[in-house]
Every structure is written in structure tokens, then in C-alpha cells.
Tab-separated table of C-alpha atoms in Angstrom:
chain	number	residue	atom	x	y	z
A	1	UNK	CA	0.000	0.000	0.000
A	2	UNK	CA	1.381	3.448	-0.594
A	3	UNK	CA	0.524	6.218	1.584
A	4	UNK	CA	0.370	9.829	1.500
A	5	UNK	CA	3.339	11.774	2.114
A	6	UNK	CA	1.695	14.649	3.530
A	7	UNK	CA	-2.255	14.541	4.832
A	8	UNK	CA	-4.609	17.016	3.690
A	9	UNK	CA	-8.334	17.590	3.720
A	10	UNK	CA	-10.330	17.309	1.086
A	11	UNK	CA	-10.678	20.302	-1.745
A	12	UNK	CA	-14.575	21.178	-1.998
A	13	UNK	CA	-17.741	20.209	-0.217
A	14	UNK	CA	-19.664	17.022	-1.391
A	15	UNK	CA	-22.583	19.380	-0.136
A	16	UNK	CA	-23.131	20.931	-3.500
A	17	UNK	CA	-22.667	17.954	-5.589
A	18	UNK	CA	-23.799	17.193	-8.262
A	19	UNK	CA	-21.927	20.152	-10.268
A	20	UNK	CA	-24.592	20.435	-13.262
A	21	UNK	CA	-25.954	23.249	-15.356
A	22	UNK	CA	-29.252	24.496	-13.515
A	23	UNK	CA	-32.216	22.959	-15.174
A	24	UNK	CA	-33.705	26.276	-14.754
A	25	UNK	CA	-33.149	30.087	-15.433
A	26	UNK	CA	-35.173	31.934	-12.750
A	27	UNK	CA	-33.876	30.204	-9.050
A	28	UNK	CA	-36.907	28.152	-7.564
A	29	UNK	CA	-37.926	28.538	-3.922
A	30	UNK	CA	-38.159	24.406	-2.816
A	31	UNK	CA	-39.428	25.812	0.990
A	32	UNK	CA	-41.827	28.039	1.760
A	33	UNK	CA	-41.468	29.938	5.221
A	34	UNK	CA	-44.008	28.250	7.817
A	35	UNK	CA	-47.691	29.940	7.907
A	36	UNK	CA	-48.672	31.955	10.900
A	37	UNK	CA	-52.578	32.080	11.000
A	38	UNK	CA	-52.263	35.254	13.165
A	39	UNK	CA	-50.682	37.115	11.297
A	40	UNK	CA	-52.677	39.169	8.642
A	41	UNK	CA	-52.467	37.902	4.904
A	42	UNK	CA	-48.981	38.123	2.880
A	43	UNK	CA	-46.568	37.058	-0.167
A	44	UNK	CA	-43.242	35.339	0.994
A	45	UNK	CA	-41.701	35.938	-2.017
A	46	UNK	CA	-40.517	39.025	-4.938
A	47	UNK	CA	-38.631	38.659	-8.235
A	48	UNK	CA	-36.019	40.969	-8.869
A	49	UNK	CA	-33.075	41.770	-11.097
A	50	UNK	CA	-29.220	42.363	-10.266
A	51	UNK	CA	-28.289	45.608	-11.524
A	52	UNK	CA	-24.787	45.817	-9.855
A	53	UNK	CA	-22.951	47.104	-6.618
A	54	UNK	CA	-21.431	50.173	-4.971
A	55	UNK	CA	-20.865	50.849	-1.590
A	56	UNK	CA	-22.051	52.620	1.270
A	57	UNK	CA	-20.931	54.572	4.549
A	58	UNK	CA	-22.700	54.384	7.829
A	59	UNK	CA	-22.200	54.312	11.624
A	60	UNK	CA	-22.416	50.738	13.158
A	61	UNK	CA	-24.689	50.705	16.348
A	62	UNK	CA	-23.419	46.994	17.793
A	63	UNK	CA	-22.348	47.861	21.284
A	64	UNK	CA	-19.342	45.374	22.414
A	65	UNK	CA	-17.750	45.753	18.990
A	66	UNK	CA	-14.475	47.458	18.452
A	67	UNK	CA	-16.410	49.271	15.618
A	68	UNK	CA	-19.792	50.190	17.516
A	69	UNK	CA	-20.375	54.092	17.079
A	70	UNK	CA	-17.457	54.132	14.043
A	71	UNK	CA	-18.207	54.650	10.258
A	72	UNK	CA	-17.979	51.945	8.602
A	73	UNK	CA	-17.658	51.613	4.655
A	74	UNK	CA	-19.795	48.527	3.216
A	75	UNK	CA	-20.411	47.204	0.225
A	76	UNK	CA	-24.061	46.602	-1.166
A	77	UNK	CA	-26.057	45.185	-4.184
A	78	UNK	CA	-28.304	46.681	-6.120
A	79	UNK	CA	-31.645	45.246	-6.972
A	80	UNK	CA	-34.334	46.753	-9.448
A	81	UNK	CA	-37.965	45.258	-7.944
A	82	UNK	CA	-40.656	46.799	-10.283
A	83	UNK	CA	-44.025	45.573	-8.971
A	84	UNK	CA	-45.152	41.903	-9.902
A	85	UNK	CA	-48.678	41.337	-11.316
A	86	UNK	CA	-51.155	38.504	-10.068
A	87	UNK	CA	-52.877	36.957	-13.037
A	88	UNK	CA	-53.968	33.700	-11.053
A	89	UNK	CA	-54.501	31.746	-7.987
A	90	UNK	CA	-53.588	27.651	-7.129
A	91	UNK	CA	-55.081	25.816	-4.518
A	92	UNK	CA	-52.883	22.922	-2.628
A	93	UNK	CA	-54.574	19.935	-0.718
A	94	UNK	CA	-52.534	17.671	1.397
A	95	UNK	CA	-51.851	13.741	0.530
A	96	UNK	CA	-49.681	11.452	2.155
A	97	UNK	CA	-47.354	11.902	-0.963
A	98	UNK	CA	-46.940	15.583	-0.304
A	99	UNK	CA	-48.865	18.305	-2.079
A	100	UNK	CA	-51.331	17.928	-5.166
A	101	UNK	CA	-52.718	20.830	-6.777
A	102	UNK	CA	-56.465	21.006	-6.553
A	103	UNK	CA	-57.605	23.597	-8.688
A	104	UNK	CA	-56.409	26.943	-10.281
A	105	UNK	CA	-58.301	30.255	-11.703
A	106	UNK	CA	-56.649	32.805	-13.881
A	107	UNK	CA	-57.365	36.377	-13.899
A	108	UNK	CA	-59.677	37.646	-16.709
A	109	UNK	CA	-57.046	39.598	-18.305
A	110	UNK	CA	-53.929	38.534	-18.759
A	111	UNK	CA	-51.251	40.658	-20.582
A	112	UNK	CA	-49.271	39.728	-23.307
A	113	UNK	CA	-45.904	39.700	-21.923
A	114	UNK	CA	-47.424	36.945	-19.869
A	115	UNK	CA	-48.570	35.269	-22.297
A	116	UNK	CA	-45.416	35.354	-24.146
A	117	UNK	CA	-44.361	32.746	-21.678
A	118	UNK	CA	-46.130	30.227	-22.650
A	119	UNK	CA	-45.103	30.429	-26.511
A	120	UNK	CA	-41.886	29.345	-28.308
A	121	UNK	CA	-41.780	31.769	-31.190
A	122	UNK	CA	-45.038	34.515	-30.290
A	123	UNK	CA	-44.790	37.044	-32.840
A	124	UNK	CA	-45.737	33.254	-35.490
A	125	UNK	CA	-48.333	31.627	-32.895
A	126	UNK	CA	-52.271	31.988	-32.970
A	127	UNK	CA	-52.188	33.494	-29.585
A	128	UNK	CA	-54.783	31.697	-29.023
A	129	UNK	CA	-53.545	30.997	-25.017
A	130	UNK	CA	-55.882	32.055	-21.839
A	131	UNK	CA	-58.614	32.757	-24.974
A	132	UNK	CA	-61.199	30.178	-23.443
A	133	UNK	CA	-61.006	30.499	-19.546
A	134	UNK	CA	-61.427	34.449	-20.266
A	135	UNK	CA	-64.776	33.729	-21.520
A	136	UNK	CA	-65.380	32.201	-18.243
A	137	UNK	CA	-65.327	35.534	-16.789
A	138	UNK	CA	-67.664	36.676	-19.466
A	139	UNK	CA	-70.970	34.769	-18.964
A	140	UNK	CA	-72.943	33.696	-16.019
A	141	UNK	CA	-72.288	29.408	-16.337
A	142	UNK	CA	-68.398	30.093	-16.306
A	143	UNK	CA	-69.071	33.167	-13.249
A	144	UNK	CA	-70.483	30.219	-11.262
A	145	UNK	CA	-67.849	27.632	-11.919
A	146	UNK	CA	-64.928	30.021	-11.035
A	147	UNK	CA	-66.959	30.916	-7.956
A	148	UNK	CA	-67.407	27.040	-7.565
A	149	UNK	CA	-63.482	26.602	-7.542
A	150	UNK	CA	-62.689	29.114	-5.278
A	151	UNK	CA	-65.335	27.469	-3.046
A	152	UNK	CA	-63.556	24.137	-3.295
A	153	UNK	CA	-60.306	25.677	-2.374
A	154	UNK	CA	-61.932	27.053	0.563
A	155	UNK	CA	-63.385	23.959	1.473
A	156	UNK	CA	-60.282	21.624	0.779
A	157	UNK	CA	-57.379	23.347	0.135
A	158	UNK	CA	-54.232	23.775	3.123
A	159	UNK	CA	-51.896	25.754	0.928
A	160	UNK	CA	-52.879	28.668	-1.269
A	161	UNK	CA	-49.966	30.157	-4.247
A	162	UNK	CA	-51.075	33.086	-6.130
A	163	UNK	CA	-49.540	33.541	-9.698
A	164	UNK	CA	-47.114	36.158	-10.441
A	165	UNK	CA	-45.428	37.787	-13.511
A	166	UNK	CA	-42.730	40.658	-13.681
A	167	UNK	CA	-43.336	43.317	-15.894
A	168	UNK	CA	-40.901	43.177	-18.652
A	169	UNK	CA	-42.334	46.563	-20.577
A	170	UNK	CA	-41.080	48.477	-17.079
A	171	UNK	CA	-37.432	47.589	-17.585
A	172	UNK	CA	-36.896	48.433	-21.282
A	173	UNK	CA	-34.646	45.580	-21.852
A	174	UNK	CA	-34.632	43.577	-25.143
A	175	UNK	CA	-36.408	40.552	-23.960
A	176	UNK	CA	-40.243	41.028	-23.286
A	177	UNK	CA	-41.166	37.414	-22.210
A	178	UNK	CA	-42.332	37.816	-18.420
A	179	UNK	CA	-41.398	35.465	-15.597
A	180	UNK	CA	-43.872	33.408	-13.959
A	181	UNK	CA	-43.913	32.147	-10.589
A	182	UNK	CA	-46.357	30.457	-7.516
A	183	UNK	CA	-45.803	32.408	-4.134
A	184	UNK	CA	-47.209	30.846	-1.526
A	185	UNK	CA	-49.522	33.045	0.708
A	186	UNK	CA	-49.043	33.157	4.600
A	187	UNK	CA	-50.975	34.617	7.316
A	188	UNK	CA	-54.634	34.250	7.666
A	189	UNK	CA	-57.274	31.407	7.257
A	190	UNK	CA	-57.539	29.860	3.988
A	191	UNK	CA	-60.651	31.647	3.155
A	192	UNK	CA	-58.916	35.030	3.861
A	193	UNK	CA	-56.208	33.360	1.849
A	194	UNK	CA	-58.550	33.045	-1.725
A	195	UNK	CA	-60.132	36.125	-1.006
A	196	UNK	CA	-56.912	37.921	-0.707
A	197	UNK	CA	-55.781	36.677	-4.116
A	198	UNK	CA	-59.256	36.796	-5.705
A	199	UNK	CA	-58.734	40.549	-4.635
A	200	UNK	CA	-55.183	41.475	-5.658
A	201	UNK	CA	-56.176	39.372	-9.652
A	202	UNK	CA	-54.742	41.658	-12.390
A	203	UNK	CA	-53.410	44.447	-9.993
A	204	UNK	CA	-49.920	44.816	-9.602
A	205	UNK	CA	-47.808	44.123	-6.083
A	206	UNK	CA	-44.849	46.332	-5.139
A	207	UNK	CA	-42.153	45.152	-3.439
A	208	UNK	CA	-42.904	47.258	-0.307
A	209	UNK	CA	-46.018	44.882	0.375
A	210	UNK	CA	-43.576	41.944	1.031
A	211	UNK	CA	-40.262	43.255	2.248
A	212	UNK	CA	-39.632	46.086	5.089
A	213	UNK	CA	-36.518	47.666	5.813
A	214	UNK	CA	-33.330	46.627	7.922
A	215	UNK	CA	-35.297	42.534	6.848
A	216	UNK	CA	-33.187	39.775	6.336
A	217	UNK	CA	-33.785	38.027	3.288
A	218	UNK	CA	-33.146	34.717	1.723
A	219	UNK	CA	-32.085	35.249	-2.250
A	220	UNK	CA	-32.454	32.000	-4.552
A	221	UNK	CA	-30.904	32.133	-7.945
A	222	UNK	CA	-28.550	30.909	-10.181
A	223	UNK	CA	-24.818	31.502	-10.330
A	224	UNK	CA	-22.649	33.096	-12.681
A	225	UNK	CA	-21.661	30.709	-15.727
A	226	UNK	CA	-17.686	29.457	-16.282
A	227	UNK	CA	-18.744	26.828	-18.915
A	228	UNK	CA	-16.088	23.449	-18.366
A	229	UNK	CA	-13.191	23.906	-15.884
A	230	UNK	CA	-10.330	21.862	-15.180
A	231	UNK	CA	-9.891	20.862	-11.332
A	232	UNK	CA	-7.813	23.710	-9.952
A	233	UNK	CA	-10.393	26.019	-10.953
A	234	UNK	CA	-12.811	23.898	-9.942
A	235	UNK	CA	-12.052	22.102	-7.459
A	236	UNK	CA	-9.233	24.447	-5.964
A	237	UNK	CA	-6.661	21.701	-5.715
A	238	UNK	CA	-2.848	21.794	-5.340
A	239	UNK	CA	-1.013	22.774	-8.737
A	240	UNK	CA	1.303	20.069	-9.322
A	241	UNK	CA	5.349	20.848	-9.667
A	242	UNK	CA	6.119	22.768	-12.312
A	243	UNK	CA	8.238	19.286	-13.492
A	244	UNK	CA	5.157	17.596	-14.153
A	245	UNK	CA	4.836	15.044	-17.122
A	246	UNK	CA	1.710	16.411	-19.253
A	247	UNK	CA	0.822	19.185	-17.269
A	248	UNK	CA	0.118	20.713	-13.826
A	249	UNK	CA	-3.359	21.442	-12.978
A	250	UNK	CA	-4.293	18.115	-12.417
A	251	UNK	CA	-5.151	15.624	-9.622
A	252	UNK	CA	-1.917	12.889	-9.282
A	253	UNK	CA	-4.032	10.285	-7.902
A	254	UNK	CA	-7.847	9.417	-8.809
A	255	UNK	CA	-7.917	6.751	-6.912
A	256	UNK	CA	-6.348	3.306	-5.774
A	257	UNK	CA	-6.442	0.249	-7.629
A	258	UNK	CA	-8.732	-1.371	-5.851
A	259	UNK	CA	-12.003	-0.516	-6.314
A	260	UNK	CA	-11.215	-0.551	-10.216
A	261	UNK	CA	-13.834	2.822	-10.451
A	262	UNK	CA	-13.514	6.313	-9.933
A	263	UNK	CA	-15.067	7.515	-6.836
A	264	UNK	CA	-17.469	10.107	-6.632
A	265	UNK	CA	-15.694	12.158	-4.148
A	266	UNK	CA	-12.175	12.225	-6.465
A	267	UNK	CA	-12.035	16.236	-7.891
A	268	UNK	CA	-12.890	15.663	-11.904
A	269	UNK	CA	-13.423	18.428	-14.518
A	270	UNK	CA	-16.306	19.655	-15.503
A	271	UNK	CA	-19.113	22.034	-15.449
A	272	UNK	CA	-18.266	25.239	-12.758
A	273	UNK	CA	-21.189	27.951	-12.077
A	274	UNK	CA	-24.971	28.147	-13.341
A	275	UNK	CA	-25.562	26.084	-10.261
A	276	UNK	CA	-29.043	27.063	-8.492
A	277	UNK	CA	-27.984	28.273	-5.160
A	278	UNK	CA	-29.767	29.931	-2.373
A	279	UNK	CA	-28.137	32.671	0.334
A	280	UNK	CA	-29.206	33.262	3.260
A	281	UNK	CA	-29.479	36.513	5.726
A	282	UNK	CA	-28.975	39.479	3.256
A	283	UNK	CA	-29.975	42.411	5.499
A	284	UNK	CA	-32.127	45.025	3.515
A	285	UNK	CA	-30.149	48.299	3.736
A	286	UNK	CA	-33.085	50.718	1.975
A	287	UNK	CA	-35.941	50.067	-0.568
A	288	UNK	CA	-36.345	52.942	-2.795
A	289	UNK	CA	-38.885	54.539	-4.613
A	290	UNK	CA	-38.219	54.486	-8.385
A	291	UNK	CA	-38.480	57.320	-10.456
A	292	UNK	CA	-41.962	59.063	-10.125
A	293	UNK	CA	-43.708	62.090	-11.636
A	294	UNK	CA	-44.411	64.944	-8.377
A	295	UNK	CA	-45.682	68.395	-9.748
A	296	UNK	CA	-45.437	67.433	-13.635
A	297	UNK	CA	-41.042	67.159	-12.566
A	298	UNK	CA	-39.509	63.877	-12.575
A	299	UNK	CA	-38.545	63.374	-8.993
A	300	UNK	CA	-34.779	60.986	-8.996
A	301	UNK	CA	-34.004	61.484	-5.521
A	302	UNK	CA	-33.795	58.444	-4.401
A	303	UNK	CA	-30.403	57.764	-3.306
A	304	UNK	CA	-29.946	60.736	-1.069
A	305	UNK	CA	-29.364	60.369	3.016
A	306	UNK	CA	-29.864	62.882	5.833
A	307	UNK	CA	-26.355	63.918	5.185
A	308	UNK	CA	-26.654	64.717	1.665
A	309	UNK	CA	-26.530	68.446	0.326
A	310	UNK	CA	-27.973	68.023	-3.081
A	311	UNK	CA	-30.368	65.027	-3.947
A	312	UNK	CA	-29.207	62.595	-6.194
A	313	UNK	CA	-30.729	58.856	-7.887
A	314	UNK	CA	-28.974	55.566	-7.080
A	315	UNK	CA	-27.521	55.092	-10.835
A	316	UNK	CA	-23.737	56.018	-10.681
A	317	UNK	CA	-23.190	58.189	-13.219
A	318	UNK	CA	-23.226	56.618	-16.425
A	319	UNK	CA	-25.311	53.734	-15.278
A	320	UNK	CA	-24.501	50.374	-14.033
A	321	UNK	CA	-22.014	48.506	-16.560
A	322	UNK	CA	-23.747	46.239	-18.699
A	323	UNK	CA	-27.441	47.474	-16.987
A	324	UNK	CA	-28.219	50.562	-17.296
A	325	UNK	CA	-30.300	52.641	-15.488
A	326	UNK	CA	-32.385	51.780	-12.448
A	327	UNK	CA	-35.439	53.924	-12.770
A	328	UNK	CA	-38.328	51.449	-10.721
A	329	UNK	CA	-38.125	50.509	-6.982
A	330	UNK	CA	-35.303	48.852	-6.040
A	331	UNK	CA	-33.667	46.812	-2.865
A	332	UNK	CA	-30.144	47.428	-1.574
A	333	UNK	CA	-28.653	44.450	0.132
A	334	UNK	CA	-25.438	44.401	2.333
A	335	UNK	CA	-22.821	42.241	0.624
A	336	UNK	CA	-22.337	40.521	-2.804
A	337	UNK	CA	-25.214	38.339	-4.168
A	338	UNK	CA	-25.030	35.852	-7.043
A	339	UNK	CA	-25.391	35.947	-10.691
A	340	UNK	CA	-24.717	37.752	-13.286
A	341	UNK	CA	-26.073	41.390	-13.843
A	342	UNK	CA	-29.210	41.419	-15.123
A	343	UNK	CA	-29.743	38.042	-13.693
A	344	UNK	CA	-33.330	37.402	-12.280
A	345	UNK	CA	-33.313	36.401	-8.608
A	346	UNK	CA	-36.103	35.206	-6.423
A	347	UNK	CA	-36.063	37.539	-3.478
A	348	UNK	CA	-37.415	35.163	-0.674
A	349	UNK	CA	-38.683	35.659	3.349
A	350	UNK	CA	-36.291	34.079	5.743
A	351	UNK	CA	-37.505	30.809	7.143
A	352	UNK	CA	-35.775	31.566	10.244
A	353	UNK	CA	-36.629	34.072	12.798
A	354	UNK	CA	-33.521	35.649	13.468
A	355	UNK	CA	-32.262	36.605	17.193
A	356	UNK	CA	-29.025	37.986	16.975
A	357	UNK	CA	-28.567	41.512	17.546
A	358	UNK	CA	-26.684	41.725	14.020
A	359	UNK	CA	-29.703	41.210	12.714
A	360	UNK	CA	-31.765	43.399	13.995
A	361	UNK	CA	-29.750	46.177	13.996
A	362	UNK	CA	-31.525	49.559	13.007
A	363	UNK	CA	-29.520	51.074	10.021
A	364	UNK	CA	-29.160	54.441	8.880
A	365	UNK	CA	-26.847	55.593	5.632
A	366	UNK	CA	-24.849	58.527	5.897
A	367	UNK	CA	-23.496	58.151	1.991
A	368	UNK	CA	-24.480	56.360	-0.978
A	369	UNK	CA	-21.671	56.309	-3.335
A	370	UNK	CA	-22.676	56.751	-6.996
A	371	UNK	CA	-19.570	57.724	-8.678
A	372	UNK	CA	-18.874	56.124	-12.124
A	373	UNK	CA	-18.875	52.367	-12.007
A	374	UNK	CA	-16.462	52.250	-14.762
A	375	UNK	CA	-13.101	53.756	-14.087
A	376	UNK	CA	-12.214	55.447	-11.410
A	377	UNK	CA	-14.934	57.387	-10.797
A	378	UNK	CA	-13.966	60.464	-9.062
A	379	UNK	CA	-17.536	62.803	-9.198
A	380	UNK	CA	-20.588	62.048	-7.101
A	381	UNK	CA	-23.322	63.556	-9.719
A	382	UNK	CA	-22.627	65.330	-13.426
A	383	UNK	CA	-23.532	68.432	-10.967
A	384	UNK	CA	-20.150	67.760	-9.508
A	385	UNK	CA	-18.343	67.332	-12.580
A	386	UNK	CA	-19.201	70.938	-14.179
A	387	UNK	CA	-18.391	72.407	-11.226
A	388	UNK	CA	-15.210	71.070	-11.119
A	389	UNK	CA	-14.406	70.946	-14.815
A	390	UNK	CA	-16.019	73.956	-15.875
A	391	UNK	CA	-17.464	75.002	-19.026
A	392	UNK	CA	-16.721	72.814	-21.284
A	393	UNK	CA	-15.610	73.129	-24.929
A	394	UNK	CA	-18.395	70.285	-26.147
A	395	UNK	CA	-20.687	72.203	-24.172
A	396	UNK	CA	-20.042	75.663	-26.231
A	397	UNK	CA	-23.170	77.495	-27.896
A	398	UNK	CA	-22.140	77.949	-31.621
């Protein structure tokens, strides 16, 4: 038998295997926080999309800390939450094989970026989708039969999901195709449950409905693609000398003899990132209002802090690289958060209630930075910039 010559643990946790390509896009929520019939009716889930980072200043309140009552610079994502539309309702009933879905009633209307969803190639289809169970709404046979459903779910049902969309035609991107989801309602009996979602059908949900301020929230998405990796970059194991016969970035061993296979657990190449991953504990630093229309001006101040002379929005100037400009509601998170910009990420309650005092710590921002994101950005808003630069030869009146 040989042996090692020097021990070492093992490279990578066997928590996250297996490494595969997510099966899908938008990150799906496999837990639900627990229901609390007290409390009054609720979503436990947003969607939202990464729109990049910056960072923030503020004074820590954690007395015992070597920081408490410092400044303290952080860094923070940036997430644009335009309000989510309910276009439908499902009711759950409990087997002993887990859930089954009962029934489900869609909205009269439904808009077209939703229906977009359901289509391959739209702009050559019939659109022909959602045509018959609007007619429902129309006379009084189908009335009774929707009203007949939401009776049953009453009746039968333990767990009620409404249907939501995003609304593409808000973000001015290029793709228009909403994304659907089933958030599970909390709070409530079951009847205040339907009605609640019979209610909120074809109006549209903003994010300050679900999430509060200084929350901790769960984020569910998927990770940033590296396409096929070899096992130092996957793996992080140990180069091998630079001597090596046929290269260095490789594993020396795979395995003894005996069994003649490959383990599971031996570092292999292969796929790195798109995995679906969920965070937990992102503290909500500020949910802003997105641009709005106050006295026929376009009000943008919504990145300014008690501290602030002049107000100012949260874009940096110039925008977020490969974004854009956030002009809906958005959520600022403390840290990093995965995926790519742009990336859609289910924004999620946390199925924990949380007790340390890190947690529930009351913040308040003394500075936003929004200096260019590309470059080193050196003016706070274009304000700034002509002061400092002055007039401007591009700028000249012919």
C-alpha cells in the first residue's frame, strides 16, 4: 500500500454535488417559510433583477464591537424590484405523498408579456392561449364555476400560491417574455387566503407589500456561468510541480487500484457555475422609490441620506455597466449576491426568525456612493463634474 506523504483535507464540499448546469433560469424557492394564522395575509416571495454594486458609509450601532459608534464603509447590491402582477390563484390539498394541486383560476385579463411565456416563437403563434377560460369571466355558467373553484379551495385546500409575472415593458430591456412564478400566501385562514388573491387578480404588487426595511432576506438564484473547468479552478486543488509530465493542474491520484472505479468524491473536470444556489441573511439596507412624476417634474431622488446636500438617484453616473439605469423601486442588500447582472433572482422571506442583535440592527446611511462604475470614478453627480471641470468646450453654444 502506498501512503500519502503529507495529509490534507479534502478540496470542496460534497454538499453541492452534483456540479450540473441548472435545469432552470429563474432560481426556484423548494421551501416556503411556515404559515402563521395570526398574522394578517402576505406574499413570501418578490422577483427581482441584479443591476450591480457600490458601496455605502454608515455608523455601526453593535455595542461590544471594536467598531460600535465608528463609520464603517460597506459594500451593497443593487436590486431593481418593479411591482409583480397577479394573473392567477392555485389551490394545494394535502396527501400522504406531499402536495397535489387542486384547482387553479386565472385572472380575466392577462397581458401579453405573460402570455409570451407560454409560446416558443409569439410574434408566429395563434395566440390563441388564456382565450377560453377568459370567456369564463364573461358569462354567467363560467361566473359560477370560477366561484365554484374558489369554493372548493376554501373547502379543501391547506396551501394557497397566487400567480405572479414581472413586468418586462417596465425595464426596457430587449427581452419582453415575463417570468412566472407560484408564491405561496401566509398569514390568515384559507378563506382570507382566496379572497386575498381573488382581490389582488390583475393588480400589480410592489415590493414594499412583502419586504420592510433593515429585513433579512433569503435570495435564490442561479450563479454566474464558467462553462467546463479543469480541477484547480474547480475544485481548488494543489497545482502540481512545475516538473510535471503532461501538465500541472491536475489531480496525481484518482484513486487506488482497488475498487477498479472512480469515486465520486475524487475532484474531476467539468461544469463550474450556473448552479441554483440559495443565500441566506442578506440584510435590507433601503428600498427605494423608483423614479416618479411629483408636480409634472420627474422626482430621482432616491439615493440621497440625511447627510446629503444636493439630492441625487442611485444610478452612478453613467449607469450600471452592462445594466443601465435603475429607474423602478429597487432593494439594496449588504454584501455581494449571485449571478450575473441582469440576472433574475427570487427575493425570498427568511424561514428563520432571526435573534441575533446583528440582525436586527436599526440602520441608517450617511453616503451612498454613486460615482462612475467604470473607471475610477472620481464625481458624485454630473452636478459635480461641471463644477469642477467647468465650461466645457463640447458644451459651447455655436
Amino acid at each position: 500500500m502506498s501512503h500519502r506523504k503529507f495529509e490534507a483535507p479534502r478540496h470542496g464540499s460534497k454538499g453541492f454535488l452534483p456540479k450540473k448546469r441548472s435545469r432552470t433560469y429563474r432560481g426556484r424557492v423548494k421551501a416556503f417559510p411556515k404559515d402563521d394564522p395570526s398574522k394578517p395575509v402576505h406574499l413570501t416571495c418578490f422577483m427581482g433583477y441584479k443591476a450591480g454594486m457600490t458601496h455605502i458609509v454608515r455608523e455601526m450601532d453593535r455595542p461590544g464591537s471594536k467598531a460600535n459608534k465608528k463609520e464603517v464603509v460597506e459594500a451593497v447590491t443593487i436590486l431593481e424590484t418593479p411591482p409583480i402582477v397577479c394573473v392567477g390563484v392555485v389551490g394545494y390539498i394535502e396527501t400522504p405523498r406531499g402536495l397535489r394541486a387542486l384547482k387553479t383560476v386565472w385572472a380575466e385579463h392577462i397581458g401579453e408579456e405573460c402570455k409570451r411565456r407560454f409560446y416558443k416563437n409569439w410574434s408566429q403563434s395563434k395566440k390563441k392561449a388564456f382565450t377560453k377560460s377568459s370567456t369564463k369571466w364573461g358569462d354567467d355558467l363560467g361566473k359560477k364555476e370560477i366561484e365554484k373553484d374558489l369554493a372548493q379551495m376554501k373547502k379543501y385546500c391547506t396551501v394557497i400560491r397566487v400567480i405572479v409575472h414581472t413586468q418586462m415593458k417596465l425595464l426596457h430591456r430587449r427581452q419582453k417574455k415575463a417570468h412566472i412564478m407560484e408564491v405561496q400566501l401566509n398569514g390568515g385562514s384559507v378563506a382570507d387566503k382566496v379572497d386575498f388573491a381573488r382581490k389582488h387578480f390583475e393588480q400589480s404588487i410592489p415590493v414594499t407589500d412583502v419586504f420592510a426595511m433593515d429585513e433579512c432576506i433569503d435570495i435564490i438564484g442561479v450563479t454566474k456561468g464558467h462553462g467546463f473547468k479543469g480541477v484547480t479552478s474547480r475544485w481548488h486543488t494543489k497545482k502540481l510541480p512545475r516538473k510535471t509530465h503532461k501538465g500541472l493542474r491536475k489531480v496525481a491520484c484518482i484513486g487506488a487500484w482497488h475498487p477498479s472505479r472512480i469515486q465520486y468524491t475524487v475532484p474531476r473536470a467539468g461544469q463550474k457555475g450556473y448552479h441554483h444556489r440559495t443565500e441566506i441573511n442578506k440584510k435590507i439596507y433601503r428600498i427605494g422609490e423608483g423614479y416618479k412624476m411629483k408636480d409634472g417634474k420627474l422626482v430621482k431622488n432616491n439615493a440621497a441620506t440625511d447627510y446629503d446636500l444636493a439630492d441625487k438617484s442611485i444610478n452612478p453616473m453613467g449607469g450600471f455597466p452592462h445594466y443601465g439605469e435603475v429607474k423602478q423601486d429597487f432593494l439594496m442588500i449588504k454584501g455581494a449576491c449571485i449571478g450575473h447582472k441582469k440576472r433574475l433572482l427570487t427575493l425570498r422571506k427568511s424561514l428563520l426568525t432571526l435573534t441575533k442583535r446583528r440582525y436586527n440592527e436599526k440602520v441608517s446611511l450617511k453616503f451612498i456612493d454613486t460615482s462612475s462604475k467604470f473607471g475610477h470614478g472620481r464625481f458624485q453627480t454630473p452636478a459635480d463634474k461641471a463644477a469642477f471641470m467647468g465650461p466645457l468646450k463640447k458644451d459651447k453654444k455655436e
